[in-house]
Coordinates of C-alpha atoms in Angstrom, one line a residue:
M119 CA 17.8 -13.7 -34.2
G120 CA 21.2 -12.5 -35.0
D121 CA 20.4 -9.1 -33.2
S122 CA 19.2 -10.9 -30.1
V123 CA 22.4 -12.9 -29.9
K124 CA 24.6 -10.1 -30.5
R125 CA 23.0 -8.3 -27.5
Y126 CA 23.1 -11.2 -25.4
M127 CA 26.7 -11.9 -26.1
K128 CA 27.7 -8.9 -24.0
F129 CA 27.0 -11.1 -20.8
V130 CA 28.8 -14.0 -22.3
K131 CA 31.9 -11.7 -23.4
P132 CA 33.6 -11.6 -19.8
Y133 CA 33.8 -15.4 -19.7
K134 CA 34.9 -16.1 -23.3
W135 CA 38.2 -17.6 -22.3
L136 CA 36.8 -19.9 -19.9
I137 CA 34.2 -20.9 -22.5
F138 CA 37.1 -21.6 -24.9
A139 CA 38.7 -23.8 -22.2
T140 CA 35.6 -25.7 -21.5
I141 CA 35.2 -26.3 -25.3
A142 CA 38.8 -27.6 -25.4
I143 CA 38.3 -29.9 -22.3
G144 CA 35.0 -31.1 -24.1
I145 CA 36.5 -32.1 -27.4
L146 CA 39.1 -34.1 -25.5
K147 CA 36.2 -35.7 -23.6
F148 CA 34.4 -36.5 -26.8
A149 CA 37.4 -37.5 -28.7
I150 CA 38.4 -40.3 -26.3
P151 CA 35.5 -42.6 -27.1
L152 CA 36.3 -42.3 -30.9
F153 CA 39.3 -44.6 -30.1
M154 CA 36.8 -47.6 -29.5
P155 CA 36.0 -48.2 -33.2
L156 CA 39.8 -48.2 -34.0
L157 CA 40.3 -50.6 -31.2
M158 CA 37.6 -53.0 -32.8
R159 CA 39.3 -52.9 -36.1
I160 CA 42.8 -53.6 -34.6
V161 CA 41.3 -56.5 -32.4
I162 CA 39.4 -58.1 -35.3
D163 CA 41.8 -57.5 -38.2
D164 CA 45.4 -57.4 -36.6
I165 CA 44.9 -59.7 -33.6
I166 CA 42.0 -62.2 -34.1
G167 CA 42.1 -62.1 -37.8
S168 CA 45.7 -63.0 -38.0
A169 CA 44.7 -66.6 -37.1
P170 CA 47.6 -67.8 -35.1
K171 CA 49.1 -71.4 -36.2
N172 CA 50.6 -72.5 -32.9
P173 CA 50.7 -71.8 -29.1
A174 CA 53.4 -69.2 -29.4
E175 CA 51.6 -67.1 -31.9
A176 CA 48.5 -67.6 -29.8
A177 CA 50.3 -66.3 -26.7
E178 CA 51.9 -63.3 -28.6
A179 CA 48.2 -62.4 -29.8
T180 CA 47.0 -62.7 -26.4
K181 CA 49.7 -60.4 -25.0
Q182 CA 48.9 -57.9 -27.9
L183 CA 45.0 -58.2 -27.0
F184 CA 45.7 -57.5 -23.2
Y185 CA 48.1 -54.7 -23.9
W186 CA 45.5 -52.8 -26.0
I187 CA 42.6 -53.4 -23.7
G188 CA 44.8 -52.4 -20.6
G189 CA 46.0 -49.4 -22.3
T190 CA 42.3 -48.5 -23.4
M191 CA 41.2 -49.2 -19.8
V192 CA 43.8 -46.6 -18.4
L193 CA 42.5 -44.2 -20.8
F194 CA 38.9 -44.7 -19.8
F195 CA 39.4 -45.0 -16.0
V196 CA 42.3 -42.8 -15.3
V197 CA 42.3 -40.0 -18.0
R198 CA 38.6 -39.5 -19.0
P199 CA 36.9 -39.1 -15.3
P200 CA 38.8 -35.8 -14.5
V201 CA 38.4 -34.6 -18.0
E202 CA 34.6 -35.3 -17.7
Y203 CA 34.3 -33.6 -14.3
Y204 CA 36.1 -30.5 -15.3
R205 CA 34.1 -30.1 -18.5
Q206 CA 30.8 -30.6 -16.7
Y207 CA 31.8 -28.3 -13.7
Y208 CA 33.2 -25.4 -16.0
A209 CA 30.1 -25.6 -18.4
Q210 CA 27.8 -25.3 -15.5
Y211 CA 29.8 -22.7 -13.7
V212 CA 30.0 -20.3 -16.7
S213 CA 26.4 -20.6 -17.5
N214 CA 25.2 -20.0 -14.1
K215 CA 27.5 -17.0 -13.7
I216 CA 26.1 -15.6 -16.9
L217 CA 22.6 -16.2 -15.6
Y218 CA 23.4 -14.4 -12.2
D219 CA 24.8 -11.4 -14.4
I220 CA 21.7 -11.1 -16.4
R221 CA 19.3 -11.3 -13.4
E222 CA 21.5 -8.8 -11.5
N223 CA 21.3 -6.5 -14.5
L224 CA 17.6 -7.0 -14.8
Y225 CA 17.0 -6.3 -11.2
S226 CA 18.9 -3.1 -11.3
H227 CA 16.8 -2.3 -14.5
L228 CA 13.5 -2.9 -13.0
Q229 CA 14.4 -0.7 -10.0
K230 CA 14.9 2.1 -12.5
L231 CA 11.6 1.9 -14.3
S232 CA 9.0 4.3 -13.5
L233 CA 5.8 3.5 -11.5
S234 CA 3.9 4.0 -14.7
Y235 CA 5.6 0.9 -16.1
Y236 CA 4.5 -1.2 -13.1
S237 CA 0.9 0.3 -13.4
N238 CA 0.6 -1.0 -17.0
T239 CA 2.4 -4.3 -16.5
R240 CA 1.3 -7.4 -14.4
A241 CA 4.0 -8.5 -11.8
G242 CA 3.5 -12.1 -12.9
E243 CA 4.8 -11.2 -16.3
V244 CA 7.7 -9.4 -15.0
I245 CA 8.4 -12.4 -12.6
S246 CA 8.2 -14.9 -15.4
R247 CA 10.8 -13.1 -17.5
V248 CA 13.2 -12.7 -14.8
I249 CA 12.8 -16.3 -13.7
N250 CA 11.5 -18.7 -16.4
D251 CA 12.9 -16.8 -19.5
V252 CA 16.4 -16.1 -18.0
E253 CA 16.7 -19.7 -17.1
Q254 CA 15.7 -20.9 -20.5
T255 CA 18.6 -18.6 -22.0
K256 CA 21.0 -21.0 -20.2
N257 CA 20.5 -23.5 -23.1
F258 CA 22.0 -21.0 -25.4
V259 CA 25.1 -20.9 -23.3
M260 CA 25.3 -24.9 -22.6
I261 CA 24.2 -25.8 -26.1
G262 CA 24.8 -23.0 -28.5
L263 CA 28.1 -21.9 -27.2
M264 CA 29.5 -25.3 -26.0
N265 CA 27.6 -28.6 -26.8
V266 CA 27.0 -27.7 -30.4
W267 CA 30.7 -27.1 -31.1
L268 CA 31.6 -30.1 -29.3
D269 CA 29.2 -32.3 -31.3
V270 CA 30.4 -30.6 -34.7
A271 CA 34.1 -31.3 -33.5
T272 CA 33.2 -34.9 -32.7
I273 CA 31.6 -35.3 -36.3
I274 CA 34.6 -33.7 -38.0
I275 CA 37.3 -35.9 -36.0
A276 CA 35.1 -39.0 -36.8
V277 CA 34.9 -38.2 -40.5
V278 CA 38.6 -37.6 -40.7
I279 CA 39.3 -40.9 -39.2
M280 CA 36.9 -42.4 -41.5
L281 CA 38.3 -40.9 -44.4
T282 CA 41.9 -42.2 -43.6
M283 CA 40.1 -45.9 -43.5
D284 CA 37.9 -45.8 -46.6
I285 CA 37.0 -42.8 -48.6
P286 CA 34.1 -44.3 -50.7
L287 CA 32.4 -45.8 -47.5
T288 CA 32.9 -42.4 -45.6
I289 CA 31.0 -40.7 -48.6
V290 CA 28.2 -43.2 -48.2
T291 CA 28.1 -42.5 -44.5
L292 CA 27.4 -38.7 -45.1
L293 CA 24.8 -39.1 -47.9
A294 CA 22.1 -38.2 -45.6
F295 CA 23.7 -34.9 -44.3
P296 CA 22.2 -32.6 -47.0
F297 CA 18.7 -34.0 -46.2
Y298 CA 19.2 -33.5 -42.5
G299 CA 20.3 -29.8 -43.0
Y300 CA 17.4 -29.1 -45.3
S301 CA 14.7 -30.6 -42.8
V302 CA 16.3 -28.7 -39.8
K303 CA 16.1 -25.4 -41.7
H304 CA 12.5 -26.0 -42.9
F305 CA 11.0 -27.1 -39.6
F306 CA 12.7 -25.1 -37.0
G307 CA 12.2 -21.9 -38.5
K308 CA 8.4 -21.9 -37.7
L309 CA 9.3 -23.4 -34.2
R310 CA 10.5 -20.3 -32.9
L311 CA 7.4 -18.5 -33.5
L312 CA 5.4 -21.2 -31.8
T313 CA 7.8 -21.4 -28.8
R314 CA 7.3 -17.6 -28.2
K315 CA 3.6 -17.8 -28.3
R316 CA 3.9 -20.8 -25.9
S317 CA 6.1 -18.9 -23.4
Q318 CA 3.9 -15.7 -23.6
S319 CA 0.8 -18.1 -22.6
L320 CA 2.8 -19.5 -20.0
A321 CA 3.6 -16.2 -18.6
N322 CA -0.2 -15.3 -18.7
V323 CA -0.8 -18.4 -16.4
Q324 CA 1.8 -17.2 -14.0
S325 CA 0.6 -13.7 -13.9
Y326 CA -3.0 -15.0 -13.2
L327 CA -1.8 -17.2 -10.4
H328 CA 0.3 -14.3 -8.9
E329 CA -2.6 -11.9 -8.8
R330 CA -5.2 -14.5 -7.5
V331 CA -2.9 -15.8 -4.7
A332 CA -2.3 -12.2 -3.7
G333 CA -6.1 -11.6 -3.7
V334 CA -7.1 -15.0 -2.3
S335 CA -9.0 -13.3 0.6
V336 CA -11.1 -11.2 -1.9
I337 CA -12.0 -14.5 -3.7
K338 CA -13.0 -16.2 -0.6
S339 CA -14.9 -13.4 0.7
F340 CA -17.1 -13.1 -2.3
A341 CA -17.4 -17.1 -2.7
L342 CA -15.9 -16.8 -6.2
E343 CA -14.0 -20.0 -6.3
E344 CA -16.0 -21.6 -9.0
I345 CA -15.8 -18.6 -11.2
E346 CA -12.2 -18.3 -10.7
Q347 CA -11.8 -22.0 -11.5
K348 CA -13.5 -21.3 -14.8
R349 CA -11.3 -18.3 -15.5
F350 CA -8.2 -20.1 -14.6
N351 CA -9.2 -23.1 -16.8
E352 CA -9.5 -20.7 -19.8
T353 CA -6.2 -19.2 -19.1
N354 CA -4.5 -22.6 -18.6
G355 CA -6.6 -23.9 -21.5
D356 CA -5.0 -21.2 -23.7
F357 CA -1.5 -22.4 -22.8
L358 CA -2.5 -26.0 -23.4
E359 CA -3.6 -24.9 -27.0
K360 CA -0.3 -23.1 -27.5
A361 CA 1.8 -26.0 -26.0
I362 CA 0.0 -28.6 -28.3
D363 CA 0.6 -26.6 -31.5
H364 CA 4.2 -26.4 -30.3
T365 CA 4.3 -30.1 -29.7
K366 CA 2.7 -31.0 -33.0
W367 CA 5.3 -29.3 -35.1
N368 CA 8.1 -30.4 -32.9
A369 CA 6.9 -34.1 -33.5
K370 CA 6.7 -33.5 -37.2
A371 CA 10.3 -32.2 -37.2
F372 CA 11.6 -35.1 -35.2
A373 CA 9.8 -37.8 -37.2
V374 CA 11.5 -36.5 -40.3
V375 CA 14.8 -35.9 -39.0
N376 CA 15.1 -39.1 -37.0
T377 CA 14.0 -40.9 -40.1
I378 CA 16.7 -39.5 -42.1
T379 CA 19.4 -40.3 -39.6
D380 CA 18.1 -43.9 -39.2
V381 CA 18.3 -44.6 -42.9
A382 CA 22.1 -43.8 -43.1
P383 CA 23.2 -46.6 -41.1
L384 CA 21.3 -49.1 -43.4
L385 CA 23.0 -47.6 -46.5
V386 CA 26.4 -48.1 -44.7
L387 CA 25.7 -51.6 -43.7
G388 CA 24.5 -52.6 -47.1
Y389 CA 27.6 -51.1 -48.9
A390 CA 30.1 -52.3 -46.4
G391 CA 28.5 -55.8 -46.5
Y392 CA 28.8 -55.9 -50.2
Q393 CA 32.3 -54.8 -50.2
V394 CA 33.4 -57.3 -47.6
I395 CA 31.7 -60.1 -49.6
N396 CA 33.7 -59.1 -52.6
G397 CA 36.9 -58.9 -50.8
N398 CA 37.4 -55.3 -51.1
L399 CA 36.9 -54.4 -47.2
S400 CA 38.0 -56.1 -44.1
V401 CA 35.7 -57.2 -41.6
G402 CA 37.3 -55.2 -38.8
T403 CA 37.0 -52.0 -41.0
M404 CA 33.3 -52.7 -41.6
V405 CA 32.7 -53.2 -37.8
A406 CA 34.7 -50.0 -37.1
F407 CA 32.6 -48.0 -39.6
I408 CA 29.2 -49.4 -38.1
A409 CA 30.7 -48.1 -34.7
F410 CA 31.6 -44.7 -36.2
I411 CA 28.1 -44.3 -37.6
E412 CA 27.0 -44.2 -34.0
R413 CA 29.7 -41.7 -33.1
V414 CA 28.6 -39.5 -36.1
Y415 CA 24.9 -39.7 -35.9
S416 CA 24.4 -39.6 -32.1
P417 CA 25.9 -36.0 -32.2
L418 CA 23.7 -35.4 -35.1
R419 CA 20.6 -36.4 -33.4
R420 CA 21.7 -34.3 -30.4
L421 CA 22.1 -31.4 -32.9
V422 CA 18.3 -31.9 -33.7
N423 CA 17.4 -31.8 -29.9
S424 CA 19.6 -28.8 -29.7
S425 CA 17.7 -27.1 -32.3
T426 CA 14.6 -27.5 -30.3
E427 CA 16.1 -26.4 -27.1
L428 CA 17.8 -23.5 -28.8
T429 CA 14.7 -22.3 -30.4
Q430 CA 13.1 -22.0 -26.9
S431 CA 16.3 -20.3 -25.8
F432 CA 16.1 -17.7 -28.5
S433 CA 12.5 -17.1 -27.9
S434 CA 13.2 -16.5 -24.1
M435 CA 16.2 -14.5 -25.0
D436 CA 13.9 -12.2 -27.1
R437 CA 11.6 -11.7 -24.1
V438 CA 14.4 -11.0 -21.6
L439 CA 15.9 -8.4 -24.0
E440 CA 12.7 -6.9 -24.6
L441 CA 12.4 -6.1 -20.9
M442 CA 16.1 -5.2 -20.5
E443 CA 15.5 -2.6 -23.2
E444 CA 12.2 -1.0 -21.7
K445 CA 12.7 2.7 -21.7
Y446 CA 13.0 4.7 -18.6
D447 CA 10.5 7.4 -18.2
I448 CA 12.3 9.1 -15.2
V449 CA 16.1 9.6 -15.8
D450 CA 18.9 12.0 -14.3
K451 CA 20.1 14.6 -16.8
E452 CA 23.5 14.1 -18.0
N453 CA 24.9 16.9 -15.7
A454 CA 22.4 16.6 -13.0
K455 CA 23.8 17.5 -9.6
S456 CA 23.0 16.3 -6.0
L457 CA 20.3 18.0 -4.2
P458 CA 21.9 19.8 -1.2
I459 CA 20.6 19.1 2.3
I460 CA 17.2 21.0 2.1
E461 CA 15.4 23.4 4.3
G462 CA 12.1 22.2 3.0
T463 CA 10.5 24.8 0.6
V464 CA 8.2 23.0 -1.9
E465 CA 7.0 25.0 -4.8
F466 CA 4.5 23.9 -7.5
D467 CA 4.7 26.5 -10.3
H468 CA 1.9 26.1 -12.8
V469 CA 2.2 22.4 -13.0
S470 CA 0.1 20.3 -15.5
F471 CA 0.4 16.5 -15.7
V472 CA -0.9 13.6 -17.8
Y473 CA -0.1 9.9 -17.1
E474 CA -0.1 8.8 -20.7
E475 CA 0.7 10.7 -24.0
N476 CA -2.3 12.4 -25.3
G477 CA -4.2 11.3 -22.3
E478 CA -6.8 13.3 -20.2
K479 CA -4.9 16.0 -17.9
I480 CA -4.8 14.9 -14.3
L481 CA -3.5 18.2 -13.1
K482 CA -4.3 21.6 -14.6
D483 CA -2.1 24.6 -13.7
V484 CA -1.4 23.7 -10.2
S485 CA 0.4 26.3 -8.1
F486 CA 1.3 26.6 -4.4
I487 CA 4.2 26.8 -1.9
A488 CA 4.8 25.1 1.2
E489 CA 7.4 27.0 3.4
P490 CA 9.9 25.2 5.6
G491 CA 8.4 23.6 8.6
E492 CA 4.8 24.3 7.3
T493 CA 2.2 21.5 7.3
V494 CA 0.3 21.6 3.9
A495 CA -2.9 19.4 3.5
L496 CA -4.5 18.4 0.3
V497 CA -8.2 17.5 0.5
G498 CA -11.1 16.8 -1.8
M499 CA -13.0 14.2 -3.6
S500 CA -11.3 10.8 -4.7
G501 CA -9.8 11.1 -8.1
G502 CA -9.3 14.8 -8.0
G503 CA -5.4 14.5 -8.3
K504 CA -4.1 14.7 -4.6
S505 CA -2.0 11.5 -4.8
T506 CA -0.7 12.7 -8.1
I507 CA 0.4 15.9 -6.6
V508 CA 2.4 14.1 -3.9
G509 CA 3.8 11.6 -6.4
L510 CA 5.5 14.4 -8.3
I511 CA 7.5 15.6 -5.4
P512 CA 9.7 12.4 -5.0
R513 CA 9.6 12.5 -8.7
F514 CA 7.9 9.2 -9.3
Y515 CA 6.6 11.1 -12.5
D516 CA 7.7 14.2 -14.3
V517 CA 5.5 17.1 -15.0
E518 CA 4.1 17.9 -18.4
N519 CA 4.3 21.6 -18.0
G520 CA 5.4 24.0 -15.3
A521 CA 7.9 22.9 -12.6
V522 CA 8.3 21.3 -9.1
R523 CA 11.0 22.9 -7.0
I524 CA 12.6 22.1 -3.6
D525 CA 14.4 25.0 -2.1
G526 CA 14.4 26.6 -5.6
H527 CA 15.9 23.5 -7.4
D528 CA 13.8 22.2 -10.3
L529 CA 13.5 18.5 -9.5
R530 CA 14.4 17.7 -13.3
D531 CA 17.8 19.3 -12.7
V532 CA 18.9 17.2 -9.7
Q533 CA 19.8 13.5 -9.1
I534 CA 16.7 11.4 -8.3
K535 CA 18.4 9.6 -5.5
S536 CA 19.4 12.8 -3.7
I537 CA 15.7 13.7 -3.8
R538 CA 14.3 10.7 -2.4
D539 CA 17.1 10.4 0.3
Q540 CA 15.6 13.5 1.9
I541 CA 11.8 12.6 1.8
G542 CA 9.8 10.2 4.1
I543 CA 6.6 8.9 2.7
V544 CA 3.9 7.2 4.8
M545 CA 1.0 5.8 2.5
Q546 CA -2.5 4.5 3.3
D547 CA -1.3 0.9 2.2
N548 CA 2.3 0.7 3.3
I549 CA 4.2 -2.4 2.0
L550 CA 5.9 -4.5 4.5
F551 CA 8.2 -7.2 3.2
S552 CA 8.3 -10.9 4.2
D553 CA 11.1 -10.3 6.7
S554 CA 11.6 -9.4 10.3
V555 CA 10.0 -6.3 12.0
K556 CA 13.6 -5.0 12.4
S557 CA 14.4 -5.5 9.0
N558 CA 11.4 -3.5 7.8
I559 CA 12.2 -0.5 10.1
L560 CA 15.8 -0.6 9.0
M561 CA 14.7 0.3 5.5
G562 CA 14.7 3.7 6.8
K563 CA 18.4 3.7 7.5
P564 CA 20.1 0.2 6.8
D565 CA 23.1 0.9 9.0
A566 CA 21.3 2.1 12.0
T567 CA 22.1 0.4 15.5
D568 CA 19.7 -1.5 17.5
E569 CA 19.2 1.4 19.9
E570 CA 18.2 3.6 17.0
V571 CA 15.6 1.0 15.7
V572 CA 14.1 0.7 19.2
A573 CA 14.0 4.6 19.5
A574 CA 12.2 4.9 16.1
A575 CA 9.6 2.3 17.2
I576 CA 9.0 4.0 20.5
A577 CA 8.5 7.4 18.7
A578 CA 6.1 5.4 16.3
N579 CA 4.1 4.0 19.4
A580 CA 5.0 0.7 17.8
H581 CA 7.7 -0.6 20.6
D582 CA 5.0 -2.2 22.9
F583 CA 3.1 -4.3 20.5
I584 CA 6.5 -5.3 18.8
E585 CA 7.8 -6.7 22.3
E586 CA 4.6 -8.7 22.6
L587 CA 5.1 -10.5 19.3
P588 CA 6.6 -14.1 19.5
D589 CA 10.1 -13.2 18.6
G590 CA 10.0 -9.4 19.3
Y591 CA 11.9 -7.3 16.7
N592 CA 12.9 -10.6 15.0
T593 CA 9.3 -11.7 14.3
T594 CA 8.7 -12.4 10.7
V595 CA 5.7 -10.3 9.4
G596 CA 4.6 -12.4 6.4
E597 CA 4.1 -11.3 2.8
R598 CA 3.2 -7.7 2.8
G599 CA 2.9 -7.9 6.5
T600 CA -0.1 -10.1 6.7
K601 CA 0.8 -11.3 10.3
L602 CA 0.2 -7.7 11.5
S603 CA -3.0 -5.6 11.9
G604 CA -3.4 -2.5 9.7
G605 CA -2.6 -0.3 12.7
Q606 CA 0.3 -2.3 13.5
K607 CA 1.7 -2.2 9.9
Q608 CA 1.3 1.6 9.7
R609 CA 3.2 2.0 13.0
V610 CA 6.1 0.0 11.6
A611 CA 5.9 2.0 8.5
I612 CA 6.0 5.3 10.5
A613 CA 9.1 3.8 12.6
R614 CA 11.2 3.5 9.5
V615 CA 10.4 7.1 8.6
F616 CA 11.4 8.2 12.1
L617 CA 14.6 6.2 11.5
K618 CA 15.2 7.9 8.2
N619 CA 14.6 11.3 10.0
P620 CA 14.0 13.2 6.7
P621 CA 13.4 17.1 6.3
L622 CA 10.5 16.7 4.1
L623 CA 7.4 14.4 4.9
I624 CA 4.5 13.2 2.7
L625 CA 1.6 11.5 4.3
D626 CA -0.7 10.0 1.9
E627 CA -4.0 9.1 3.5
A628 CA -1.9 7.5 6.3
T629 CA -4.8 6.9 8.8
S630 CA -8.0 6.6 6.6
A631 CA -8.3 2.9 6.6
L632 CA -7.8 2.5 10.4
D633 CA -10.1 2.2 13.3
L634 CA -10.4 5.2 15.7
E635 CA -8.0 3.6 18.4
S636 CA -5.3 2.9 15.8
E637 CA -5.8 6.3 14.3
A638 CA -5.3 8.1 17.5
L639 CA -2.2 6.3 18.2
I640 CA -0.8 6.8 14.9
Q641 CA -1.9 10.5 14.7
D642 CA 0.0 11.2 17.8
S643 CA 3.1 9.6 16.1
L644 CA 2.6 11.6 12.9
E645 CA 2.3 14.9 14.9
V646 CA 5.7 14.1 16.5
L647 CA 7.0 13.1 13.2
A648 CA 5.8 16.2 11.4
N649 CA 7.2 18.6 14.0
E650 CA 9.7 21.1 12.5
R651 CA 9.5 19.5 9.1
T652 CA 7.9 20.4 5.9
T653 CA 4.8 18.0 5.7
I654 CA 2.4 17.4 2.8
I655 CA -0.7 15.6 3.9
V656 CA -3.2 13.9 1.7
A657 CA -6.2 13.6 3.9
H658 CA -9.5 11.9 3.8
R659 CA -10.7 12.5 7.2
L660 CA -10.8 16.3 7.5
S661 CA -10.8 16.3 11.4
T662 CA -7.3 15.1 11.2
I663 CA -5.8 18.2 9.3
T664 CA -7.6 21.1 11.0
H665 CA -4.2 22.1 12.4
A666 CA -2.5 22.4 9.1
D667 CA -0.8 25.7 8.3
K668 CA -2.4 25.6 4.8
I669 CA -5.1 23.5 3.2
L670 CA -5.5 23.2 -0.5
V671 CA -8.8 21.8 -1.9
V672 CA -8.0 19.9 -5.0
D673 CA -11.0 19.2 -7.4
N674 CA -10.8 17.7 -10.9
G675 CA -7.0 18.5 -11.1
E676 CA -7.2 22.0 -10.0
V677 CA -6.7 24.0 -6.7
K678 CA -10.0 25.5 -6.1
E679 CA -9.7 26.7 -2.6
E680 CA -6.6 27.6 -0.4
G681 CA -6.2 28.8 3.3
T682 CA -6.4 27.7 6.9
H683 CA -9.3 25.6 8.4
L684 CA -10.9 28.7 9.8
E685 CA -10.5 30.7 6.6
L686 CA -12.0 27.9 4.6
M687 CA -14.8 27.5 6.9
E688 CA -15.7 31.2 6.7
K689 CA -15.8 31.0 2.9
Q690 CA -18.5 28.4 3.1
G691 CA -17.3 26.9 -0.1
I692 CA -16.2 23.2 -1.2
Y693 CA -14.2 22.7 2.0
Y694 CA -17.0 23.8 4.2
K695 CA -19.6 21.5 2.6
L696 CA -17.2 18.5 2.8
F697 CA -16.4 19.2 6.5
R698 CA -20.1 19.6 7.3
V699 CA -20.9 16.3 5.5
Q700 CA -18.2 14.4 7.5
Q701 CA -19.3 15.9 10.7
V702 CA -22.9 14.5 10.1

């Protein structure tokens, strides 16, 4: 726990003086009500208890009563409201600023994690940590860094005042404190573990929902609603089980701790009553002490609640920091330089690659060169390693052995951003974000003008259908572009690459999932896009790459054949057989 808090405090440090000021204002806010028991003692002992003998003394006593009441009303109605306002405002302001900084840091961190991390981690799990767990850490700021100290300060101030009134009675008041401390230590140690399990189970529910909502069309098309309901019930039931375990232990803790804090007032009332009966204590002091018990034990009860909430906060803190410290697979070297504007030579030099350490080799000694302006096509059966090859060019992954070079520069020696800035990628399933068509095209060049956006759309054969949309270029496309057809999505994706205008182009089965009409339109766009650029194509339909300058047949992670369409057909090898099968 200590290590987690220490790491979390780096986000708190920039606001430390504002936190100190908030605590100071809070102490004043909580100290003001401590005057009420003293006022009770003054009114009972010094004003009412003086038992005036005549009208003049009664008038003077009444005058004193109104002075004290009037002064206290000024304190509560004039001084306390602004103190309360600024205490609440700054407490919320600081905690929300810290959460903003953490989420900003997390989002930056998430963008630097490699694709392999996202391949092995459910999106719902990541979202749960960034949203739910970060929000839970707010309690550490609000409670652990502010309210706990305010409650402790309130108890100390109240105890100091009580000691000035009657030392023995104060000791009786504090008799329950050691039992309280022991019970908190005993119960809330295990509560953190139970809370962590509960949080993980909740994240599992969120992950499950995220995946199923995204794939609801599959569920409906296979009529899997009943089966999915059962599976969800199992996942949700696991969360219920963890939540009940957490609740049981929490209930035990509160039962013991609240019993201890409830016994204390009885001890004080019994001892104080005995002292009053025997003339050793005034009635006003007894009433004041009973009022002070509430002022002492209310913060104590809040500290019990704080223990529960802080336990949840520490558990969430662990999960947030665990994500924040996830290692990067792909990083710039310390002295990495920016890749100059490239001509477009791409070289694979005896490249081998595995996705996981000690895993099966996906690529085995792959070598080829794509010259500037050439179109190189990668073909072969699914799972042969074609997409892995193109994934190495923008350095989504790093090679195990060998090297990938662009214009002679080993990609591991240059800055990642400078590589990707000069590459345009069109995939089979391009992601469009739930924004306008224009915003999705602008991802290719965020500072582009409207004229440039339209020109890119025209080049991608997308302008006509965009104009027919309800709001034209301002039409929202829905999550992942669900409001557009597959061909329309592809044309928007191609438009943003036109807008980017990169010297190196990667097409990863960009037309394989489309109907013939859409494929023809998109193929025309791609031919224009590939003109005078180095283009690497992963193709499923061999008829679309017969024009390529070089065709590589990739099978089981190796380049088995290389040549033009005519050369490979003459060899009558793997490519020839694949081409004949597709023609049939």
